[in-house]
Short mmCIF file of C-alpha atoms and ligand atoms in Angstrom, two decimals:
data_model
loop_
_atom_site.label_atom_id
_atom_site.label_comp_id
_atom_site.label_asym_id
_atom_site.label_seq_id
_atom_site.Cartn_x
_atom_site.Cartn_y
_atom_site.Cartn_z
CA UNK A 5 -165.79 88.08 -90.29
CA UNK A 6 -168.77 88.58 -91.88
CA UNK A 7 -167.20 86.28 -95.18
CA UNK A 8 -166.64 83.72 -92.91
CA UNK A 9 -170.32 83.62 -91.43
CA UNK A 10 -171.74 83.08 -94.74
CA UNK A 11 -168.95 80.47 -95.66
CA UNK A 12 -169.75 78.75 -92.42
CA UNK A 13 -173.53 78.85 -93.25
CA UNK A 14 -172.83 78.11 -96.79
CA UNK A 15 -170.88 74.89 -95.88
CA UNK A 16 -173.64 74.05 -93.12
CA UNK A 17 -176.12 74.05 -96.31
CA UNK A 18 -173.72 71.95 -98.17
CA UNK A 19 -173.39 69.26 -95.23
CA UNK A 20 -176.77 69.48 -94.65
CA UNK A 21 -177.89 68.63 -97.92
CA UNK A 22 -177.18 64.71 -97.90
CA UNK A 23 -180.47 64.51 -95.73
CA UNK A 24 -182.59 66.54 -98.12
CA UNK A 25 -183.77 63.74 -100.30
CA UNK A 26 -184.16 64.56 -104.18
CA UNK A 27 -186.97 63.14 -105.92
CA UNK A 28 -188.26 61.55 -108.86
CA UNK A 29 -191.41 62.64 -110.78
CA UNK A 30 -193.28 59.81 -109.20
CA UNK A 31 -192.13 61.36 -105.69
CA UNK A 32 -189.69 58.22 -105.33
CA UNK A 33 -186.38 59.03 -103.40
CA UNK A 34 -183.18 59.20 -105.55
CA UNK A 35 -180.16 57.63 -104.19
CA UNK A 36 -177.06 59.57 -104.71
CA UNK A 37 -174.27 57.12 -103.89
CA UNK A 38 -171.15 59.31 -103.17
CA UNK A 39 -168.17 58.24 -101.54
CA UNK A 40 -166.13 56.42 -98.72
CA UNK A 41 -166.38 60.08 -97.44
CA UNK A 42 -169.74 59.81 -97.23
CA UNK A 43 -169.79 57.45 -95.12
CA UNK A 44 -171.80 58.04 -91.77
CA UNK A 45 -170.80 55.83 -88.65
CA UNK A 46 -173.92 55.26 -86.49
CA UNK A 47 -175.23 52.49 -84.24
CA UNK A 48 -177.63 51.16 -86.63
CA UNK A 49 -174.80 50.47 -89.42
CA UNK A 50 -171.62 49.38 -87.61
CA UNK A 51 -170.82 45.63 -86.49
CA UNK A 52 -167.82 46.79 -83.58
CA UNK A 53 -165.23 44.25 -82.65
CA UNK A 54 -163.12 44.10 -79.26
CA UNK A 55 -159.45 43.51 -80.47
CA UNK A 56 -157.48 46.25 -82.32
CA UNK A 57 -155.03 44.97 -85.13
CA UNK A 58 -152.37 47.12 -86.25
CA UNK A 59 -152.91 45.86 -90.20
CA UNK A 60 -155.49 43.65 -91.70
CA UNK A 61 -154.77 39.73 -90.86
CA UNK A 62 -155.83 37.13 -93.50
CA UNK A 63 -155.70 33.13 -92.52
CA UNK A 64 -155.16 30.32 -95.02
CA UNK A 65 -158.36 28.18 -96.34
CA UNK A 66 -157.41 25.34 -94.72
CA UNK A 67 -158.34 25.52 -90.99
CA UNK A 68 -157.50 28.54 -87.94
CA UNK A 69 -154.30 29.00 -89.79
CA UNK A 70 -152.50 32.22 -88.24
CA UNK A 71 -155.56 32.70 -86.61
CA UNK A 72 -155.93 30.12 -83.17
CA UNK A 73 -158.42 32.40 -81.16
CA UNK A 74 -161.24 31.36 -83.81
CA UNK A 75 -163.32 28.44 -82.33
CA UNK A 76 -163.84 26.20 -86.03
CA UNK A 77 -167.56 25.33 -87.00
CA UNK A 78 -168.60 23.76 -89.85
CA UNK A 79 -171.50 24.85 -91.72
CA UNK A 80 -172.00 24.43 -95.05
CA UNK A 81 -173.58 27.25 -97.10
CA UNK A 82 -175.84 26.79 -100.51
CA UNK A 83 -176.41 30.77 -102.74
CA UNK A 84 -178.45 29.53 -105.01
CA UNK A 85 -178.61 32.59 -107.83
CA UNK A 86 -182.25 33.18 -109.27
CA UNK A 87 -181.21 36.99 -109.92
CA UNK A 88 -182.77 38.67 -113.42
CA UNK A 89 -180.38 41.09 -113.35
CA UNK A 90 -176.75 41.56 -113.66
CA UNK A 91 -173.65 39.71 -111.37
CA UNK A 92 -174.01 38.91 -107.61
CA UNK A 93 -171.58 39.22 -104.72
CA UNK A 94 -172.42 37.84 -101.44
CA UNK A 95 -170.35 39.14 -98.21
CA UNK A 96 -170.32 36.63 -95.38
CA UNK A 97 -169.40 38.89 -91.83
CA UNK A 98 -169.65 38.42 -88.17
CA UNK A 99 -168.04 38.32 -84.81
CA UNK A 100 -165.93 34.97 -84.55
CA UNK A 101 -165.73 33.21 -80.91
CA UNK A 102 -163.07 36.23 -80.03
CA UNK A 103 -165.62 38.45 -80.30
CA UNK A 104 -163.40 39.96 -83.67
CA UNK A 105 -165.09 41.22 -86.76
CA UNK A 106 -164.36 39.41 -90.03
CA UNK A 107 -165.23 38.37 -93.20
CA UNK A 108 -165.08 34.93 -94.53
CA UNK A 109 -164.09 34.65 -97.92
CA UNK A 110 -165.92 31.97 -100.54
CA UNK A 111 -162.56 29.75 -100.19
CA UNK A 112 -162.72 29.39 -96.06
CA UNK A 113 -159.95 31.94 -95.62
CA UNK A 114 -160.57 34.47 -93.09
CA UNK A 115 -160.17 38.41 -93.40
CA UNK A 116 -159.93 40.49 -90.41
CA UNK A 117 -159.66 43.90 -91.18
CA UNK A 118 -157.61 46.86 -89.64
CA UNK A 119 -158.30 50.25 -89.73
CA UNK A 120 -154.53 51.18 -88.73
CA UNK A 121 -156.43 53.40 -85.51
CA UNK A 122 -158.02 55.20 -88.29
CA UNK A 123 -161.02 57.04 -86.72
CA UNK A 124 -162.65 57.75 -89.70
CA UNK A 125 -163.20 55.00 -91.76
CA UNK A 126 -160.66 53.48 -94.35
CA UNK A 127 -161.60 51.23 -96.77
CA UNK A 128 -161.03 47.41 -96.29
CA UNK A 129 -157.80 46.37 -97.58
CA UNK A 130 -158.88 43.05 -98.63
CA UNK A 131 -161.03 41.50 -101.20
CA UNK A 132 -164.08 39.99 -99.55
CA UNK A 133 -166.49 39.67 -102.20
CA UNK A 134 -167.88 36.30 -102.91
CA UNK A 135 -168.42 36.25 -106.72
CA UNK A 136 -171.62 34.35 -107.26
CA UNK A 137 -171.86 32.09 -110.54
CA UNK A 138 -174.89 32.81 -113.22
CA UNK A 139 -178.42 32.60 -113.06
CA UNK A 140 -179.43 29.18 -112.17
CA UNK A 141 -176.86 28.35 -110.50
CA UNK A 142 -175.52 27.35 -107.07
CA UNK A 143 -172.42 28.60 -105.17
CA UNK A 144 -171.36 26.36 -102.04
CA UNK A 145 -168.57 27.24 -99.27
CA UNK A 146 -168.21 25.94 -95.42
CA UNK A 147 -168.03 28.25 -92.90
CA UNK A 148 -165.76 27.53 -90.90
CA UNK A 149 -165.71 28.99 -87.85
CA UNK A 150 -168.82 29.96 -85.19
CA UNK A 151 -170.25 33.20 -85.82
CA UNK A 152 -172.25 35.75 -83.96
CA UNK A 153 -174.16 39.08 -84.91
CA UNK A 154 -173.29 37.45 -88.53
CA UNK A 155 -174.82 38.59 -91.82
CA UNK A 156 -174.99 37.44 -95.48
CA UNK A 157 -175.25 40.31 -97.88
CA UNK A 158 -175.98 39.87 -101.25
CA UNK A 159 -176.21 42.51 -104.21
CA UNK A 160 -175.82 42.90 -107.92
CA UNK A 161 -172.50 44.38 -108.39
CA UNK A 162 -170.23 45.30 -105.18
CA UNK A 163 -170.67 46.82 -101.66
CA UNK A 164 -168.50 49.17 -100.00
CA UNK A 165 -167.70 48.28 -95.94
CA UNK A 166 -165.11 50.01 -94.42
CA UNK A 167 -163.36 49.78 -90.98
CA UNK A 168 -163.20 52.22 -88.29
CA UNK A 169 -160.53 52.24 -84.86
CA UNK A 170 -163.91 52.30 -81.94
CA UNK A 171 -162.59 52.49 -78.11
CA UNK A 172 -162.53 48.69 -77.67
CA UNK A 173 -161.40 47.75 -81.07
CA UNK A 174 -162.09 47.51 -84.65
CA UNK A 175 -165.69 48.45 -86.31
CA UNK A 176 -166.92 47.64 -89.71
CA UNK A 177 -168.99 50.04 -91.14
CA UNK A 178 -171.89 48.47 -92.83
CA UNK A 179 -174.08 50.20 -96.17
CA UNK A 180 -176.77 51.95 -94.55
CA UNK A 181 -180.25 52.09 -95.80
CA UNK A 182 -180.65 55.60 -94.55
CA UNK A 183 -178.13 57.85 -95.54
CA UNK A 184 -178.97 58.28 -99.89
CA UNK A 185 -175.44 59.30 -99.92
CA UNK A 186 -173.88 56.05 -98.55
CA UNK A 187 -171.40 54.82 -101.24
CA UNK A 188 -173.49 51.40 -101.67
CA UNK A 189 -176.78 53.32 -101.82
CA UNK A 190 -177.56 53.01 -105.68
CA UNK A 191 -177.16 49.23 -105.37
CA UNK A 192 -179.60 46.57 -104.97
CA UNK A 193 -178.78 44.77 -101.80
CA UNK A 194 -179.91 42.75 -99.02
CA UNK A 195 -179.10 40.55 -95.93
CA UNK A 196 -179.68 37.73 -94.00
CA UNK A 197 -178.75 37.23 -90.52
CA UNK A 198 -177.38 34.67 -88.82
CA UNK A 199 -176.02 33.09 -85.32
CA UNK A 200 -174.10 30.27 -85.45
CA UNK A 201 -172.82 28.96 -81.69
CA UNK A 202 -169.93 27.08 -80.14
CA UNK A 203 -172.74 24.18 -79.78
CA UNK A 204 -173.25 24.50 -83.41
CA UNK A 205 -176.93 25.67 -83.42
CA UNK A 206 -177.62 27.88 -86.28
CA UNK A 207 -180.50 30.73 -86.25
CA UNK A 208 -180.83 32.76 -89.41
CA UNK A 209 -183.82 35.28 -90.18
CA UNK A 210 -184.54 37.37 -92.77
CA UNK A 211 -186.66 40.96 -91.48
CA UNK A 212 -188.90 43.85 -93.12
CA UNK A 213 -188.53 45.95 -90.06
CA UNK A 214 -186.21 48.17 -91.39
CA UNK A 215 -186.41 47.63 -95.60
CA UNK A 216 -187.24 46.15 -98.56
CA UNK A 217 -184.05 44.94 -100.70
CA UNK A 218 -182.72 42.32 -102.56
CA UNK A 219 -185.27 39.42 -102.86
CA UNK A 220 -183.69 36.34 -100.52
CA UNK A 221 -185.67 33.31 -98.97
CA UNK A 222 -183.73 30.35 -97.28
CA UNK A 223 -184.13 26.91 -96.39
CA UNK A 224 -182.27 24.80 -93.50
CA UNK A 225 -181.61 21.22 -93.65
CA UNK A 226 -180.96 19.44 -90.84
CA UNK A 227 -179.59 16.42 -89.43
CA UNK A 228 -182.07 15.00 -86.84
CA UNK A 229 -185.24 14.09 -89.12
CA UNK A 230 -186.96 17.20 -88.32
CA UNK A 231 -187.68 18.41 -91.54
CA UNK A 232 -186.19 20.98 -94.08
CA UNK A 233 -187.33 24.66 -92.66
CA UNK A 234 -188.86 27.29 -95.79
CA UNK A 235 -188.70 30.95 -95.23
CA UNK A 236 -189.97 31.88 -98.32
CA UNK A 237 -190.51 35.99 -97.77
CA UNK A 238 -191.35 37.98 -100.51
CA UNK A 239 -191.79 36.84 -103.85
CA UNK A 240 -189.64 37.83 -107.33
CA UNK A 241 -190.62 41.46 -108.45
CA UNK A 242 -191.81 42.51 -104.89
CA UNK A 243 -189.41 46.16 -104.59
CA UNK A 244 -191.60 47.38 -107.92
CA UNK A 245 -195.08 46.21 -106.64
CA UNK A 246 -194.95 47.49 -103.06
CA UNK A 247 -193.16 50.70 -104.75
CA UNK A 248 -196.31 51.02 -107.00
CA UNK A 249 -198.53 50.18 -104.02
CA UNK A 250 -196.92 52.68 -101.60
CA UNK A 251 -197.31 55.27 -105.01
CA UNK A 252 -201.26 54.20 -104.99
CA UNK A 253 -201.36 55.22 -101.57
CA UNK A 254 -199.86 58.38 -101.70
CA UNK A 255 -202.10 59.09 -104.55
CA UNK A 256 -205.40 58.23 -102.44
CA UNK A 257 -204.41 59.80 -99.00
CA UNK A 258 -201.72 62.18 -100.00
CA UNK A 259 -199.28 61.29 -97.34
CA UNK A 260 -196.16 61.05 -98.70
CA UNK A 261 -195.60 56.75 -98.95
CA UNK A 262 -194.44 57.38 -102.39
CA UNK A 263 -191.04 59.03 -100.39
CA UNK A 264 -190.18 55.56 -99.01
CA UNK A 265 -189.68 53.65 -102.17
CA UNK A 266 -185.61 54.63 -102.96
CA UNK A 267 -184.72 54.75 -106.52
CA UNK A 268 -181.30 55.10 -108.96
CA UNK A 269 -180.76 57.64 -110.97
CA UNK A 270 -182.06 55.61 -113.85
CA UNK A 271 -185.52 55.81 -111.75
CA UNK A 272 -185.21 52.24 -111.32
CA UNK A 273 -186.67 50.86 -107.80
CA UNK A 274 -184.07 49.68 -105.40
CA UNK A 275 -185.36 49.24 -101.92
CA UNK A 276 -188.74 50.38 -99.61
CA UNK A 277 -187.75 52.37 -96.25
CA UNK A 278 -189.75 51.19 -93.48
CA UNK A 279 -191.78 54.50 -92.03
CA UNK A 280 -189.66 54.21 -89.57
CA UNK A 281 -186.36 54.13 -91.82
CA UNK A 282 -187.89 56.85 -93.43
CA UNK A 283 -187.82 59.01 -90.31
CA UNK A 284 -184.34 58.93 -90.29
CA UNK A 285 -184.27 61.10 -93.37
CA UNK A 286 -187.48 63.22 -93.00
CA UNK A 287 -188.69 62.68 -89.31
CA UNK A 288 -191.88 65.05 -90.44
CA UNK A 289 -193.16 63.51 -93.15
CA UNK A 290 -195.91 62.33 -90.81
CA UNK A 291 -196.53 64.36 -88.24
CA UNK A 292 -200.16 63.69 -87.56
CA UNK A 293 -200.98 61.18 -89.48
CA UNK A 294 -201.99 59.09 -86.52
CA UNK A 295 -203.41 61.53 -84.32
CA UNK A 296 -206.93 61.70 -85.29
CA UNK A 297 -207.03 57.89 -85.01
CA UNK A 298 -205.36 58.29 -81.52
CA UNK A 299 -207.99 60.47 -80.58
CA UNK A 300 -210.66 58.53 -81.18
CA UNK A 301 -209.42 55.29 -79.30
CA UNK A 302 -208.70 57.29 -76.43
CA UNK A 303 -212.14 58.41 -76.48
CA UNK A 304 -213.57 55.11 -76.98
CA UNK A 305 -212.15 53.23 -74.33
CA UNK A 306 -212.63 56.63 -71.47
CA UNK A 307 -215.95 54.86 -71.64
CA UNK A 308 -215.13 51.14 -71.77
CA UNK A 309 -212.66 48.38 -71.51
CA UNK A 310 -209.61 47.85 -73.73
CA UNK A 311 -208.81 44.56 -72.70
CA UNK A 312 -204.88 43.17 -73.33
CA UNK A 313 -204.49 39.19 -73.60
CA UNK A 314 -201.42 39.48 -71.78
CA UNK A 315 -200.44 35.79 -72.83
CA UNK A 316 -198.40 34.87 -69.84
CA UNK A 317 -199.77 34.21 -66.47
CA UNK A 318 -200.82 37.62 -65.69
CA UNK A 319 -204.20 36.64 -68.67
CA UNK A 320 -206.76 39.41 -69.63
CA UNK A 321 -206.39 42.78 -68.07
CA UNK A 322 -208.36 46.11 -68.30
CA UNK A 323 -207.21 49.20 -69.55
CA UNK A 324 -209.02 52.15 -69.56
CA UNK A 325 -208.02 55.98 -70.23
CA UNK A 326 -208.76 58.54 -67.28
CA UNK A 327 -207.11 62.13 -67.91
CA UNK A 328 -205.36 61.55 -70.82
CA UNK A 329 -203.10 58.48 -69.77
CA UNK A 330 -204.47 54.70 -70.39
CA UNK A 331 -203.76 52.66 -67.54
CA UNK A 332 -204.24 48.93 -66.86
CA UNK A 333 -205.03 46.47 -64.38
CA UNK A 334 -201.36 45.45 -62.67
CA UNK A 335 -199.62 47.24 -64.37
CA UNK A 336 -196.82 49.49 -62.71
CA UNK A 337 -197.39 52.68 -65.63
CA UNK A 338 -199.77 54.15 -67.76
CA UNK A 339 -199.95 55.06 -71.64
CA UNK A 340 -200.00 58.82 -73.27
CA UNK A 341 -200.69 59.11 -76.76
CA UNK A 342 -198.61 57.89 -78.92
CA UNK A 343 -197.26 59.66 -81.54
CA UNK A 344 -196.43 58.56 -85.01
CA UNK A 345 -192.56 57.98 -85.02
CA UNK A 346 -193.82 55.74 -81.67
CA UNK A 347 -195.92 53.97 -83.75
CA UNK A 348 -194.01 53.09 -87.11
CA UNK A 349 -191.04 52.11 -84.21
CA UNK A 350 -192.81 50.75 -80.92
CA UNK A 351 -190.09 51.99 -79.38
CA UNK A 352 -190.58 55.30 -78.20
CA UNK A 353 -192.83 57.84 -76.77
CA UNK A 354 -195.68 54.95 -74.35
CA UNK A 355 -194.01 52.03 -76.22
CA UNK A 356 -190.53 52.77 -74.25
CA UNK A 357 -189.04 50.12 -71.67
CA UNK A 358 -188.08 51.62 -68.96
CA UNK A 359 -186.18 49.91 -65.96
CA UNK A 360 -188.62 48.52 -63.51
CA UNK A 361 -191.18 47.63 -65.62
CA UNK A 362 -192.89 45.09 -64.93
CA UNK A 363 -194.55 41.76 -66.51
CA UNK A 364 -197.91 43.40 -67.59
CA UNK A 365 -196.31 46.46 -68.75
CA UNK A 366 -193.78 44.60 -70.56
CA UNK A 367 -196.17 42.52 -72.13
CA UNK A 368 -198.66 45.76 -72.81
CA UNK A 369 -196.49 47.39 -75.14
CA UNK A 370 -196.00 45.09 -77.83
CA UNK A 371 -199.64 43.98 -77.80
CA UNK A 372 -200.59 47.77 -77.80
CA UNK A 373 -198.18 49.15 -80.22
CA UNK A 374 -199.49 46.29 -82.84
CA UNK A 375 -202.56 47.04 -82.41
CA UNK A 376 -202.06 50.67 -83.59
CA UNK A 377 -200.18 49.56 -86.17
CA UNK A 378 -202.28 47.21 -87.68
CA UNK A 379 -205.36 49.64 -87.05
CA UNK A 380 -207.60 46.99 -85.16
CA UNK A 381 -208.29 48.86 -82.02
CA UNK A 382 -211.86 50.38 -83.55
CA UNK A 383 -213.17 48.09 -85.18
CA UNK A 384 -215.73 45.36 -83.97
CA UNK A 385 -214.06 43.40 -81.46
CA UNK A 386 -210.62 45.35 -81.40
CA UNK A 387 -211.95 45.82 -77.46
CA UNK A 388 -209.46 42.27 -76.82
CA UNK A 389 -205.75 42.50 -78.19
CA UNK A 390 -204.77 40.94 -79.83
CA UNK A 391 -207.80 38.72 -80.62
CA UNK A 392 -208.82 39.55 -84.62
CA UNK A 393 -207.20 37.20 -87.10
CA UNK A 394 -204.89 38.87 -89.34
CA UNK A 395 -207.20 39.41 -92.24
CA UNK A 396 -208.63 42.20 -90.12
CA UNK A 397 -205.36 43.99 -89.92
CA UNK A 398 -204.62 46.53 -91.99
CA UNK A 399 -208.63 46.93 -92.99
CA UNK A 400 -209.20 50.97 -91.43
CA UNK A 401 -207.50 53.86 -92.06
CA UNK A 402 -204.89 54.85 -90.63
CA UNK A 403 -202.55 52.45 -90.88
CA UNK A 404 -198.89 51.10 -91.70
CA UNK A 405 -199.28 50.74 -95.76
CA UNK A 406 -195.66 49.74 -95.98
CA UNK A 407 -196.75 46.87 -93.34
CA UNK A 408 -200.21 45.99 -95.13
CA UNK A 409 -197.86 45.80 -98.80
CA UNK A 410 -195.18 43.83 -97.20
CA UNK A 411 -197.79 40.93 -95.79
CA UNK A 412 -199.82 41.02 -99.29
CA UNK A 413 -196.21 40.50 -101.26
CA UNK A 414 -194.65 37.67 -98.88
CA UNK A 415 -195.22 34.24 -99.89
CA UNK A 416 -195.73 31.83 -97.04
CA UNK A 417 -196.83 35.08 -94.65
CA UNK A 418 -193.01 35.20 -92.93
CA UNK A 419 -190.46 37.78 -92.30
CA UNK A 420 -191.50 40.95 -90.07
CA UNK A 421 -192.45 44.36 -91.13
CA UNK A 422 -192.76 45.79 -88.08
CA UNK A 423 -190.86 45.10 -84.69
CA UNK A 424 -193.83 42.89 -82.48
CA UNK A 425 -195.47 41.68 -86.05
CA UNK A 426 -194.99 38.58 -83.93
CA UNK A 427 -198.08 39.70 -81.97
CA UNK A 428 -200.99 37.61 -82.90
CA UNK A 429 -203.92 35.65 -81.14
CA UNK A 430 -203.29 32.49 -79.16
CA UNK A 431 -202.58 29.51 -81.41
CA UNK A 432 -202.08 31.57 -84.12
CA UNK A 433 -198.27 30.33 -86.59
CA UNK A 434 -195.31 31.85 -86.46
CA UNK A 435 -194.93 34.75 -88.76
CA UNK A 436 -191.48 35.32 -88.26
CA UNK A 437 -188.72 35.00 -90.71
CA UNK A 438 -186.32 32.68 -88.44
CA UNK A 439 -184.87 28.91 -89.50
CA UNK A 440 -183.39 27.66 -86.35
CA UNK A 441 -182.08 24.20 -85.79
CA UNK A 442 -179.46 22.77 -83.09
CA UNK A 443 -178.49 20.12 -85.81
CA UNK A 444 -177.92 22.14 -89.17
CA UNK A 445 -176.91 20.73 -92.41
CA UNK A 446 -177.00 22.67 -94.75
CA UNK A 447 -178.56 26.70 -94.47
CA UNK A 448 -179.57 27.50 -98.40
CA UNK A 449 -179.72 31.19 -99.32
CA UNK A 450 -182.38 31.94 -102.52
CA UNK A 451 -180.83 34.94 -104.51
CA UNK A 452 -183.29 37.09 -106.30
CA UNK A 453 -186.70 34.87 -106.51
CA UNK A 454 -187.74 32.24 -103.46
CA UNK A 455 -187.44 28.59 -104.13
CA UNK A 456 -190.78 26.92 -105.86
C1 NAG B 657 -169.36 51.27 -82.83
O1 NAG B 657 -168.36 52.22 -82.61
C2 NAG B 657 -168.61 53.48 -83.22
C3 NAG B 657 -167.38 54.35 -83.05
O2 NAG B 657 -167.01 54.44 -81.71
C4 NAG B 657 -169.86 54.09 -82.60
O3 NAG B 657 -170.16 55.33 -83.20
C5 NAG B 657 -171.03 53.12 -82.82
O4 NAG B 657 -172.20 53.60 -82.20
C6 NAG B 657 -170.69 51.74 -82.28
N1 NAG B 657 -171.73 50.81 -82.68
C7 NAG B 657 -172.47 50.12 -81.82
C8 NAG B 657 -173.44 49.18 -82.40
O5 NAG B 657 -172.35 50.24 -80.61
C1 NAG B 658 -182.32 37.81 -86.33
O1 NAG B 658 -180.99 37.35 -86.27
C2 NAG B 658 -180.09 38.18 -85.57
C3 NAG B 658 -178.73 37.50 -85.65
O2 NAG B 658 -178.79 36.17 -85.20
C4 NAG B 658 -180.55 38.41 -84.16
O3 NAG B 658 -179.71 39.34 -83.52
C5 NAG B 658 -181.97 38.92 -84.17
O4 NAG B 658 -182.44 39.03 -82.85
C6 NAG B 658 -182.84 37.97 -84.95
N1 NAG B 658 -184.19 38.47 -85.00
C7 NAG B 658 -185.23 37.68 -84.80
C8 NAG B 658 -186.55 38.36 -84.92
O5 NAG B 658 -185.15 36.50 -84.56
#
């Protein structure tokens, strides 16, 4: 009996350990890519279909083939390869018009995998890498069918997805940032996303919210004499400087941002965790780090205004804090403090949605939470939010480092690095990461280093 306590505790250490993250002598995370075994399933990383397949289907290149569910598209797709390392595979996977998960191979042919009601997940029977050619070159393909949910990985060297049987059909199981132990987590990779309708409108973005990977920009062409859309994002080298940034940090405040920069075992700098990626693998790391700051704005406005541009029709409305909870004008619930997983996510804690909220309190949250995040709300003028231009933000401590290093490494100011970094004063540009066009022509993917 007593044998088989310690075992059981003994094993509990051992599964346990993949969320003890080992570190580097710079305090960088170490990846320790293990296994398809090591493979967690979790919201964040799966992409679940509705159909089951009893084995994995694969259609000819040249139209629906087998497959007559798929609604056909036609959209062709530029990688343009400006990588300084070693050989790139791009993955191109969605939900077709069936609502089915599937990969679309370089050639047109379509995969859809089967996990044979496998409820762990099996490795995809297929190959569905799309080899990319050398350094300075271009790889083009059509997609042919519409897509939804769809993404465009890229990464130097190969990615393991797997499938997994889910109640209403088959899953594919995505690498996942988060778990060190993922089989694809000592690789350099990266995504784009992209929707592309049964009208034929395309929206693709590229986001910061969650990490820092492989370098990608794009560029859509379109038909209608619009003009060629840039989303430049971060420039070439950008993992090692916000890595040595986030180390800088850590070195002047001591909070741990050196923890969020994830390494190989070579030491070499692979990707930046978001802080609120970096929760998922040490949801302590900082605790309080806000809380002093919190303090003092709750102080500040007991005694005066905050006032919230609402930017609909609702305009400017007070808030003030009475008894610990900041309430304002029209609004159908107050605000406690938030804490600091509310803040790196804006989605938690105050910053929740709750059913029955309504227009001011929907609007509240996202112009509160950035506020916080981009440390504004003390500083001279920070009474209106949002109202400071963003060379204010980021200015006071606290504040989200990861999101201040982001902004200072993107090129053209776009792609997100937090969830409302789309918060900003009224006639401000759009800082968000999204091409969108109802008459694509051509959506160009920049591999490694953004387009001049
Ligand atoms: C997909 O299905 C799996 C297995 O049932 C589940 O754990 C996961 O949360 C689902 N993903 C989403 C995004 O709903
Ligand atoms: C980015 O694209 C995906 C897929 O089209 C979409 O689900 C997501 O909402 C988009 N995000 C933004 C900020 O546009």
């Amino acid at each position: 009996m007593r044998c088989l306590t310690l075992l059981a505790a003994f094993l509990g250490a051992a599964s346990a350990a993949p969320s003890v993250s080992i570190r580097a002598t710079n305090g960088w995370t170490v990846a320790r890519p293990g296994t398809i075994k090591d493979v967690v399933v979790t919201k964040e990383n799966t992409l679940n279909g509705t159909s089951q397949a009893r084995e994995t289907v694969i259609t000819s290149a040249k139209g629906a083939g087998l497959d007559s569910r798929a609604i056909g598209g036609s959209l062709p797709l530029e990688f343009v390869n400006n990588f300084d390392g070693g050989s790139v595979n791009a993955y191109v996977v969605g939900l077709d018009s069936d609502n089915r998960v599937v990969f679309v191979r370089g050639d047109g042919s379509l995969v859809y995998p089967s996990s044979g009601g496998s409820q762990v997940p099996v490795p995809i029977g297929a190959n569905v890498a799309i080899p990319l050619p050398g350094k300075g070159q271009t790889f083009r393909m059509t997609l042919p069918i519409v897509l939804t949910s769809g993404r465009i990985y890229f990464s130097e060297g190969t990615l393991t997805f797997s499938v997994v049987a889910t109640p209403i059909g088959e899953g594919i199981v995505q690498p996942a940032p988060t778990n060190l132990q993922d089989p694809s987590a000592g690789t350099n990779w990266g995504f784009v996303e992209l929707t592309y309708t049964t009208d034929k409108s395309l929206w693709a973005n590229i986001s910061y919210v969650d990490f820092v990977g492989m370098i990608l920009s794009m560029a859509l062409s379109v038909s209608d004499g619009s003009g060629t859309q840039i989303t430049r994002g971060l420039g070439r080298g950008s993992v090692d400087a916000i890595c040595n940034g986030l180390s800088s940090q850590a070195s002047s405040d001591g909070w741990p941002w050196n923890r969020m920069c994830v390494a190989n075992a070579q030491g070499k700098p692979l990707r930046v965790l978001s802080p609120n990626d970096y929760a998922v693998i040490d949801s302590g790391a900082f605790g309080s780090y806000w809380s002093g700051y919190v303090d003092e704005v709750w102080n500040r406005y007991s005694s005066r205004d905050l006032t919230i541009n609402t930017q609909t029709g609702a305009g400017n409305v007070a808030c003030r804090v009475s008894g610990g909870t900041m309430n304002c004008g029209g609004d159908n619930r107050g605000y406690g403090k938030p804490s600091a997983t509310d803040i790196w996510g804006c989605n938690g804690g105050p910053f929740l949605r709750q059913g029955g909220d309504n227009d001011v309190h929907i609007a509240v949250i996202p112009r509160l939470c950035a506020a916080f995040v981009r440390s504004t709300l003390l500083l001279d003028g920070g009474d209106v939010q949002p109202s400071l231009s963003s060379d204010n933000y980021y200015t006071a401590d606290p504040t989200n480092h990861y999101s201040r290093l982001v902004h200072d490494n993107e090129i053209d100011g776009r792609g997100y690095a937090f969830p409302y970094d789309d918060v900003n004063p009224d006639g401000h540009g759009d800082s968000s990461g999204l091409v969108h066009s109802g008459a694509p022509k051509t959506l160009t993917v920049y591999v490694g280093a953004p387009p001049p």
